[in-house]
Coordinates of C-alpha atoms and ligand atoms in Angstrom, one line a residue:
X1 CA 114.6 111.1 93.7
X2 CA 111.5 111.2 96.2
X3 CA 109.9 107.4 96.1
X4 CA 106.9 107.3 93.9
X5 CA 103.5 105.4 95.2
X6 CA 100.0 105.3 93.4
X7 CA 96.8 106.0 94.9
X8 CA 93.2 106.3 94.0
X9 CA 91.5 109.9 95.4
X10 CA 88.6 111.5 95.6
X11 CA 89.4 114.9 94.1
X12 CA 85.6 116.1 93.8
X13 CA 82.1 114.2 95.5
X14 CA 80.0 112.1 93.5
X15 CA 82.7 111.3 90.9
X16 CA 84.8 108.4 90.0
X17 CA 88.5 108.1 92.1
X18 CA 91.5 109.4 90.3
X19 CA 94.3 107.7 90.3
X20 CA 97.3 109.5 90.8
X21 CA 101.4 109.0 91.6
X22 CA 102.3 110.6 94.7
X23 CA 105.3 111.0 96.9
X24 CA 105.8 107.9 99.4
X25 CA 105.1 110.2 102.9
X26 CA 107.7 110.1 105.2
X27 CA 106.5 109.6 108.9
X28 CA 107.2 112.7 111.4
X29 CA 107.5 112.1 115.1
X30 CA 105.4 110.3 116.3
X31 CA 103.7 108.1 113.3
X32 CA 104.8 105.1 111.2
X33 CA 104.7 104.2 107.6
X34 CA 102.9 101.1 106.7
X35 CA 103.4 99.8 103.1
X36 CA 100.1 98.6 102.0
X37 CA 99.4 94.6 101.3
X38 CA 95.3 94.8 101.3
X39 CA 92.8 97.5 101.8
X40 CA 88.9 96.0 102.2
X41 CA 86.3 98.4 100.4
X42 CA 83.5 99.0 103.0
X43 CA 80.3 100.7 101.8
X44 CA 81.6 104.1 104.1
X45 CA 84.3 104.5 101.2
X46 CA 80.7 105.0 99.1
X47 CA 79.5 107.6 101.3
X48 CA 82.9 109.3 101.5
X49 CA 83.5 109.7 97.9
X50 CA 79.6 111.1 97.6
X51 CA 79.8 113.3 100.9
X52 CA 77.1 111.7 102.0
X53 CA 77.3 112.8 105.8
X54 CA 76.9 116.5 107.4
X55 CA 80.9 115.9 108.6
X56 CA 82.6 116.2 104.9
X57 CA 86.3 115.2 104.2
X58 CA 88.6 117.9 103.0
X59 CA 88.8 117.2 99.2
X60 CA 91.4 115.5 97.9
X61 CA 91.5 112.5 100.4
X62 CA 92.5 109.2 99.4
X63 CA 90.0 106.6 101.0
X64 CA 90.1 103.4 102.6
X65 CA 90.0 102.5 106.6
X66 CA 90.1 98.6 106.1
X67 CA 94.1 99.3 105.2
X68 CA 96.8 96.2 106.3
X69 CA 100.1 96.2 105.6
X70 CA 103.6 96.0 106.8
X71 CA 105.3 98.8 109.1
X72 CA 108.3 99.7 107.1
X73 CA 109.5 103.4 108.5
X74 CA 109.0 104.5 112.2
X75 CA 109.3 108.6 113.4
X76 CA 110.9 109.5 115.8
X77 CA 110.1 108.0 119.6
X78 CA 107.9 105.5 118.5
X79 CA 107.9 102.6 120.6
X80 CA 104.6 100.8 120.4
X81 CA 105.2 99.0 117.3
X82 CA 108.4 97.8 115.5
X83 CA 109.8 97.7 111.4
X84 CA 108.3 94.0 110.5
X85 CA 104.9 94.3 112.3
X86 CA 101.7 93.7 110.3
X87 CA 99.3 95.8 111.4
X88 CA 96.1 97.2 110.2
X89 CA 94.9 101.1 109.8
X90 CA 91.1 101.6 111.1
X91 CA 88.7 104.4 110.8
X92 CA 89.8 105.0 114.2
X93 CA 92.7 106.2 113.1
X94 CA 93.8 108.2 116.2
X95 CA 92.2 110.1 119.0
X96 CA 93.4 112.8 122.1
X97 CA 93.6 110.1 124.6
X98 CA 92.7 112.4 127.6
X99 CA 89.0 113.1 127.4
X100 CA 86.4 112.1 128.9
X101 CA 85.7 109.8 126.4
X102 CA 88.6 108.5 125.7
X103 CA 89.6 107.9 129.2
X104 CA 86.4 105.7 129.4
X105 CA 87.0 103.9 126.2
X106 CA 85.0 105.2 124.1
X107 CA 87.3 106.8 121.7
X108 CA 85.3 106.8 118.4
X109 CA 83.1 109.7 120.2
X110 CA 86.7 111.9 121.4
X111 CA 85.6 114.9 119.6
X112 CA 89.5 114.9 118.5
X113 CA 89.6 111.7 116.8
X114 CA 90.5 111.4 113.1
X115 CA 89.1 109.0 111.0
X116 CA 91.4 106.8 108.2
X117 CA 90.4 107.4 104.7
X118 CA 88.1 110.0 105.8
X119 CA 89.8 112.9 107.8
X120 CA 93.6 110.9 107.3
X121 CA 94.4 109.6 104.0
X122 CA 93.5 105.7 103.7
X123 CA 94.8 102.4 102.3
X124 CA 93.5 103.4 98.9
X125 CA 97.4 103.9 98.1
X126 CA 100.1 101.4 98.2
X127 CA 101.4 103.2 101.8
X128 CA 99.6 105.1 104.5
X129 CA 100.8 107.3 107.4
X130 CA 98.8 105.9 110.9
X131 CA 99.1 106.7 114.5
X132 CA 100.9 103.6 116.1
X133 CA 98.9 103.8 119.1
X134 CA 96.0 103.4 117.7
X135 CA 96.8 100.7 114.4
X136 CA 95.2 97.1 114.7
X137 CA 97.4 94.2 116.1
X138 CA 97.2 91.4 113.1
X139 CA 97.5 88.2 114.9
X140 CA 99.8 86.2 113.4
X141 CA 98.2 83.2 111.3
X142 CA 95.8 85.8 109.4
X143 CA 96.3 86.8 105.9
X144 CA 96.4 90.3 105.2
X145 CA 93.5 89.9 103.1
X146 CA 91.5 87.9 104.9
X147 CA 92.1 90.6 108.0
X148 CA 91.3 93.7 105.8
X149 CA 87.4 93.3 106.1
X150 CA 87.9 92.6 110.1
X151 CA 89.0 95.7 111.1
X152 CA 85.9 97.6 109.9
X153 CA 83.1 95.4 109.0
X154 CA 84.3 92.8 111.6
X155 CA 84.6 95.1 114.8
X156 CA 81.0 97.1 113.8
X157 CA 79.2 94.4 113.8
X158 CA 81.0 92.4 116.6
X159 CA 80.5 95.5 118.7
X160 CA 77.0 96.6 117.4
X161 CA 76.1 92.9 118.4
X162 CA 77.6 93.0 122.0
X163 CA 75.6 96.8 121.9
X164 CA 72.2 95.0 121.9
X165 CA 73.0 93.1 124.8
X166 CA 71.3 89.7 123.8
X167 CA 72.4 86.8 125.6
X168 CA 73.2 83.5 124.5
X169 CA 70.3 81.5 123.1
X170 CA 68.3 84.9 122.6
X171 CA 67.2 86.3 119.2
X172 CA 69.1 89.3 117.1
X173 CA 67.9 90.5 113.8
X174 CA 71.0 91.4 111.3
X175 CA 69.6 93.4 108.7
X176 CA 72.0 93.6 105.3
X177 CA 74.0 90.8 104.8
X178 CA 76.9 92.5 103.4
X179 CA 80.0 93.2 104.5
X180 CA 79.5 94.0 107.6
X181 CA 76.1 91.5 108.3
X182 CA 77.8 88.4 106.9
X183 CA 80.6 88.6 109.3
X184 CA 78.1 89.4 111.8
X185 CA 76.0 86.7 111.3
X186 CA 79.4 84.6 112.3
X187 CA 80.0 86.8 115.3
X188 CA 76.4 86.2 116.5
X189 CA 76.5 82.1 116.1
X190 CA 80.2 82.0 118.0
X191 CA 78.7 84.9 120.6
X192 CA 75.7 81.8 121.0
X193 CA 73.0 83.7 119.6
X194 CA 69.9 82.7 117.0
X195 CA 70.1 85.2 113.8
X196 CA 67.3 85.9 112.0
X197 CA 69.0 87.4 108.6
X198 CA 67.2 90.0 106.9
X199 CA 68.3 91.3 103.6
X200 CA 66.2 92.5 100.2
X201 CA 68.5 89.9 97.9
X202 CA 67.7 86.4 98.0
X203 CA 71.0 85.5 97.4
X204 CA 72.3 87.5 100.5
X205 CA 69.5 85.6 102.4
X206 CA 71.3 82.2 101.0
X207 CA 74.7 82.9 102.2
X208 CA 73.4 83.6 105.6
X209 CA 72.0 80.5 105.7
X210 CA 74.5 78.9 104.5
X211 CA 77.0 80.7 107.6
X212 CA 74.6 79.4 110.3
X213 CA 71.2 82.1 110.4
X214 CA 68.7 79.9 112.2
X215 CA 66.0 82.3 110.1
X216 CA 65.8 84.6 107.3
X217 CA 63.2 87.0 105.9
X218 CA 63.1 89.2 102.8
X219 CA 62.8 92.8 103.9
X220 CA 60.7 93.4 100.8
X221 CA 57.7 91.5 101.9
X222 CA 55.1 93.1 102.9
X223 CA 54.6 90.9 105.7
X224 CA 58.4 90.9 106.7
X225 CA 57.9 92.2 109.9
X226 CA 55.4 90.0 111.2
X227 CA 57.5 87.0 109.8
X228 CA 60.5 87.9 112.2
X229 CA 57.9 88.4 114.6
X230 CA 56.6 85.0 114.5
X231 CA 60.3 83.3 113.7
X232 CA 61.9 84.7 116.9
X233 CA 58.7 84.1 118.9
X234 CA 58.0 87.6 119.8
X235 CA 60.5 89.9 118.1
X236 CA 64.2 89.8 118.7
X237 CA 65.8 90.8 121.9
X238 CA 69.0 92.4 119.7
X239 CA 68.2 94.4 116.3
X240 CA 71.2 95.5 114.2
X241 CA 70.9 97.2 111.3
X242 CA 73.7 97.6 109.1
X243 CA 71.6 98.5 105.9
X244 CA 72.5 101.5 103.9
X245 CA 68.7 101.8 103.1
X246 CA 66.3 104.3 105.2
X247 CA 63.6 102.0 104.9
X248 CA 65.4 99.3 107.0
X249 CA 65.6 101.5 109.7
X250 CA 61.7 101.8 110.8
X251 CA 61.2 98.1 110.0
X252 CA 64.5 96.9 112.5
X253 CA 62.7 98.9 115.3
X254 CA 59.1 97.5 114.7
X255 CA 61.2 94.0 114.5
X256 CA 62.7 94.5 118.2
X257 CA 60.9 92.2 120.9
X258 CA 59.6 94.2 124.1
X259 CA 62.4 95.7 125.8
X260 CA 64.7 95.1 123.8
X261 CA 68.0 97.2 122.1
X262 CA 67.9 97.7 118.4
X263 CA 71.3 98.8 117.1
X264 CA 72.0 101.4 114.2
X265 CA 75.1 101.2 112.5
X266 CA 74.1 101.4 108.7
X267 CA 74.4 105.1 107.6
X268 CA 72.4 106.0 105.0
X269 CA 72.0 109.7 104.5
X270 CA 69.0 111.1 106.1
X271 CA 65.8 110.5 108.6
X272 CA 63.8 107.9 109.6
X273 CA 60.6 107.9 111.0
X274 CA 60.4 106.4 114.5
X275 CA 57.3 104.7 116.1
X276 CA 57.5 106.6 118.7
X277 CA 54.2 105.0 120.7
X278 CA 55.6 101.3 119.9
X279 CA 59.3 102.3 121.2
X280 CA 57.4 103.8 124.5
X281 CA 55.4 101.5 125.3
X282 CA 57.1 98.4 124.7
X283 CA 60.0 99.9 126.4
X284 CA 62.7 99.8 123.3
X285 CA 66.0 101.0 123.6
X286 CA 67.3 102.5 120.0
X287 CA 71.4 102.8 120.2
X288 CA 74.0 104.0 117.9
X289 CA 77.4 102.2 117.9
X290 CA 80.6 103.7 115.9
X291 CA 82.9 101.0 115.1
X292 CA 84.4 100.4 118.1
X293 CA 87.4 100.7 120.7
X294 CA 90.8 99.2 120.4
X295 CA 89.7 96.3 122.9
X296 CA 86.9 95.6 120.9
X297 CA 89.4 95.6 117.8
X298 CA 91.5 93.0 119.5
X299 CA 88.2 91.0 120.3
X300 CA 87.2 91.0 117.0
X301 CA 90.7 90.1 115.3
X302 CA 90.6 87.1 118.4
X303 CA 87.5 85.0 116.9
X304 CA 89.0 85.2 113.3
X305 CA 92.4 84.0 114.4
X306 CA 90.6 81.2 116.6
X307 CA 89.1 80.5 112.9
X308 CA 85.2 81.1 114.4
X309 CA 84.7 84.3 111.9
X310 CA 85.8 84.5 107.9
X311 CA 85.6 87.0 105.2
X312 CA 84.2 86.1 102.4
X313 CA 86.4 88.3 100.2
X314 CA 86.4 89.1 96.2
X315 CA 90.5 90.2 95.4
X316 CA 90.4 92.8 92.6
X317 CA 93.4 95.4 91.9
X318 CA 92.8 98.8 93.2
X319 CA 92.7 99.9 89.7
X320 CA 89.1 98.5 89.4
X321 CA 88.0 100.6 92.4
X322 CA 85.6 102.5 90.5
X323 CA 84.0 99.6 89.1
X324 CA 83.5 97.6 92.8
X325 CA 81.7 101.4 93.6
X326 CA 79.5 101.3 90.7
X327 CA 78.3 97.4 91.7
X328 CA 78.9 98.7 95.7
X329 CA 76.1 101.4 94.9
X330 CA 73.8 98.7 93.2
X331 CA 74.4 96.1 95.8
X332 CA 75.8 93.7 93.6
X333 CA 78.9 92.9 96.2
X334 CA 77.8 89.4 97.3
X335 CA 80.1 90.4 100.6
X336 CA 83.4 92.4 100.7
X337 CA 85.9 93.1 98.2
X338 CA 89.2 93.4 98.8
X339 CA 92.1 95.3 96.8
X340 CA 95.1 93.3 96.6
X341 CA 98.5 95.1 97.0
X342 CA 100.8 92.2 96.1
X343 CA 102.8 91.9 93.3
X344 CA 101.4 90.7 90.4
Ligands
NAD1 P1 77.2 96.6 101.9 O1 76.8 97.3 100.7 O2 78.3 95.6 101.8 O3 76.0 95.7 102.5 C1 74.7 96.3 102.6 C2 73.7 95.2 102.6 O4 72.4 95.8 102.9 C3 73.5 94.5 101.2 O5 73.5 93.1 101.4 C4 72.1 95.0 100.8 O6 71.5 94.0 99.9 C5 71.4 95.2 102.1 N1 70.2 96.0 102.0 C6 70.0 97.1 101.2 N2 68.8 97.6 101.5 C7 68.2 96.9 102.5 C8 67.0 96.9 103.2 N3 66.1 97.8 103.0 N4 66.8 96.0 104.2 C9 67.7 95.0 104.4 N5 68.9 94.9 103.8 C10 69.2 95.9 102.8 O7 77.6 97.6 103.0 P2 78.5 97.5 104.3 O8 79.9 97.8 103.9 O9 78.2 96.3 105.0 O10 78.1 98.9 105.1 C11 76.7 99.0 105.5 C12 76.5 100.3 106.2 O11 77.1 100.4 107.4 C13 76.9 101.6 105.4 O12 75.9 102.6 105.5 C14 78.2 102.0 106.1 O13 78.5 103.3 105.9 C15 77.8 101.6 107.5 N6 79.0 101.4 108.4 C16 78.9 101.9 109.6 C17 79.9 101.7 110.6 C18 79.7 102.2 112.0 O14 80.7 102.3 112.7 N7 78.5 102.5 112.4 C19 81.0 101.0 110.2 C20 81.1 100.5 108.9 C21 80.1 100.7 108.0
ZN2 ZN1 84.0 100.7 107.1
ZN3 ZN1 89.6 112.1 123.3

């Protein structure tokens, strides 16, 4: 009899996951089977399961990208990791290796590259098929659950904040302190940087605190702008936004000090408008950063393993995964959830 494994899918946008038993998938040259221990839910799974972005995944998918687990099958000629490994399975899930882009590192752009839980099916199931060039190294001393969150959250912000190119003892904005900003908030204070946190829940504005923001500001005030303003002296030098709002988006570039880089990473559907004669004339760089490459991945594993960066994580079985969406959606996640895989 084929193994069984459940999974949670989105058969159809906009509704709840179904959960489902599926065969166990059996790795073909070339890829390894990783038997799930912890899979973080990172607000992308949100967009996913509402095609939120013009680039749609074919329905059904299963989603997930913050996937860790155990290798436990290998295809055939694969050499780059062994039966035993932990590793993780990022939204970078695999890419051509010979463009332009990827020759220069930049991999999340390779017009070839699949995406976990998106394009590949993800760590919403209790194994997933990945690409073993391309899976995260888990150093050894980090719990699978306390990785999960790393792998996305951790290396977007990590590399959004090494984007804005702020130096040590120089200002950066995080705006949302959610998954992603609360581990950046920790990224920026190892990196040497003052954070001014900016988030629309008080709460949210508490935690930051409470992991080392020198500053923090409620983006609801109508005056929030000029209060980052006037805590980082002038604006911050580094602005990244990982807010799923619209509205953040015109308020992090108004926030940015003169010639500085403010960062998008947040991907709500939709426009923003820009100011365009403020980003001219105070010579603002606006960026986009996409997770980021496996260097960075490494990087960003490195500083939790040193015990500098920590997840704050919730554990819930995947079988409430509609539930963390519904409080996801209403930003009642004080930071990141993560669905436990391990025997109860
Ligand atoms: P999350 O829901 O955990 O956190 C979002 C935070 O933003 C919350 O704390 C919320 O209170 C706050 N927020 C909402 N509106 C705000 C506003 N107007 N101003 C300031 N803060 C506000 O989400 P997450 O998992 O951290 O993901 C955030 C976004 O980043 C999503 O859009 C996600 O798709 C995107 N993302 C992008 C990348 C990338 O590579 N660029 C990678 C991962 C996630
Ligand atoms: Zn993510
Ligand atoms: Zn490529």
């Amino acid at each position: 009899m084929t193994p069984k494994m459940q999974a949670a899918q989105v058969e159809h946008f906009g509704k709840p996951l179904v959960f489902k038993e599926l065969d166990v998938p059996v790795p073909g040259p070339g890829q390894i089977l990783v038997k799930t221990e912890a899979c973080g839910v990172c607000h992308t799974d949100l967009h996913a399961r509402d095609g939120d972005w013009p680039l749609k995944p074919p329905l059904p998918f299963t989603p997930g990208h913050e996937g860790i687990g155990i290798v436990t099958a290998l295809g055939d000629g694969v050499t780059a990791v062994k039966k035993g490994d932990r590793v993780g399975v990022p939204w970078l899930y695999s890419a051509c290796g010979h463009c332009e882009f990827c020759l220069a590192a930049q991999e999340p752009v390779c017009a070839e590259a699949q995406f976990g839980g998106y394009t590949r099916n993800g760590g919403f199931a209790e194994y997933i098929l990945a690409d073993p060039n391309y899976v995260a190294h888990i150093p050894a001393g980090l719990y699978a659950v306390d990785a999960a969150p790393l792998i996305c959250a951790g290396i977007t912000s990590y590399k959004g904040l090494k984007e804005t190119q702020a130096k040590p003892g120089q200002w950066v904005v995080i705006s949302g302190i959610g998954g992603l900003g609360h581990l950046g908030v920790q990224y920026a204070k190892a990196m040497g940087l003052h954070v001014c946190a900016v988030d629309i829940d008080d709460a949210k504005l508490a935690h930051a605190t409470r992991l080392g923001a020198d500053a923090v500001v409620n983006a609801k005030h109508a005056d929030a702008v000029a209060a980052v303003v006037k805590a980082t002296g002038g604006g911050a030098h580094g602005v990244l936004i990982t807010a799923p709002s619209l509205p953040a988006f015109e308020q992090g570039v108004r926030m940015t000090r003169k010639h500085g880089t403010c960062v998008l990473v947040g991907i709500p559907p939709g426009e923003f408008p820009t100011p365009l004669f403020d980003v001219v004339a105070n010579c603002i760089t606006i960026r986009g950063s996409f997770v980021g490459n496996r260097r960075d991945m490494a990087e960003a594993l490195a500083f939790a393993a040193d015990g500098k960066v920590k997840a704050d994580i919730e554990l819930q079985p995947l079988s409430a995964i509609n539930k963390v969406f519904d409080r996801l959606a209403k930003g009642e996640v004080p930071s990141r959830v993560v669905l436990d895989f391990s025997p109860r």
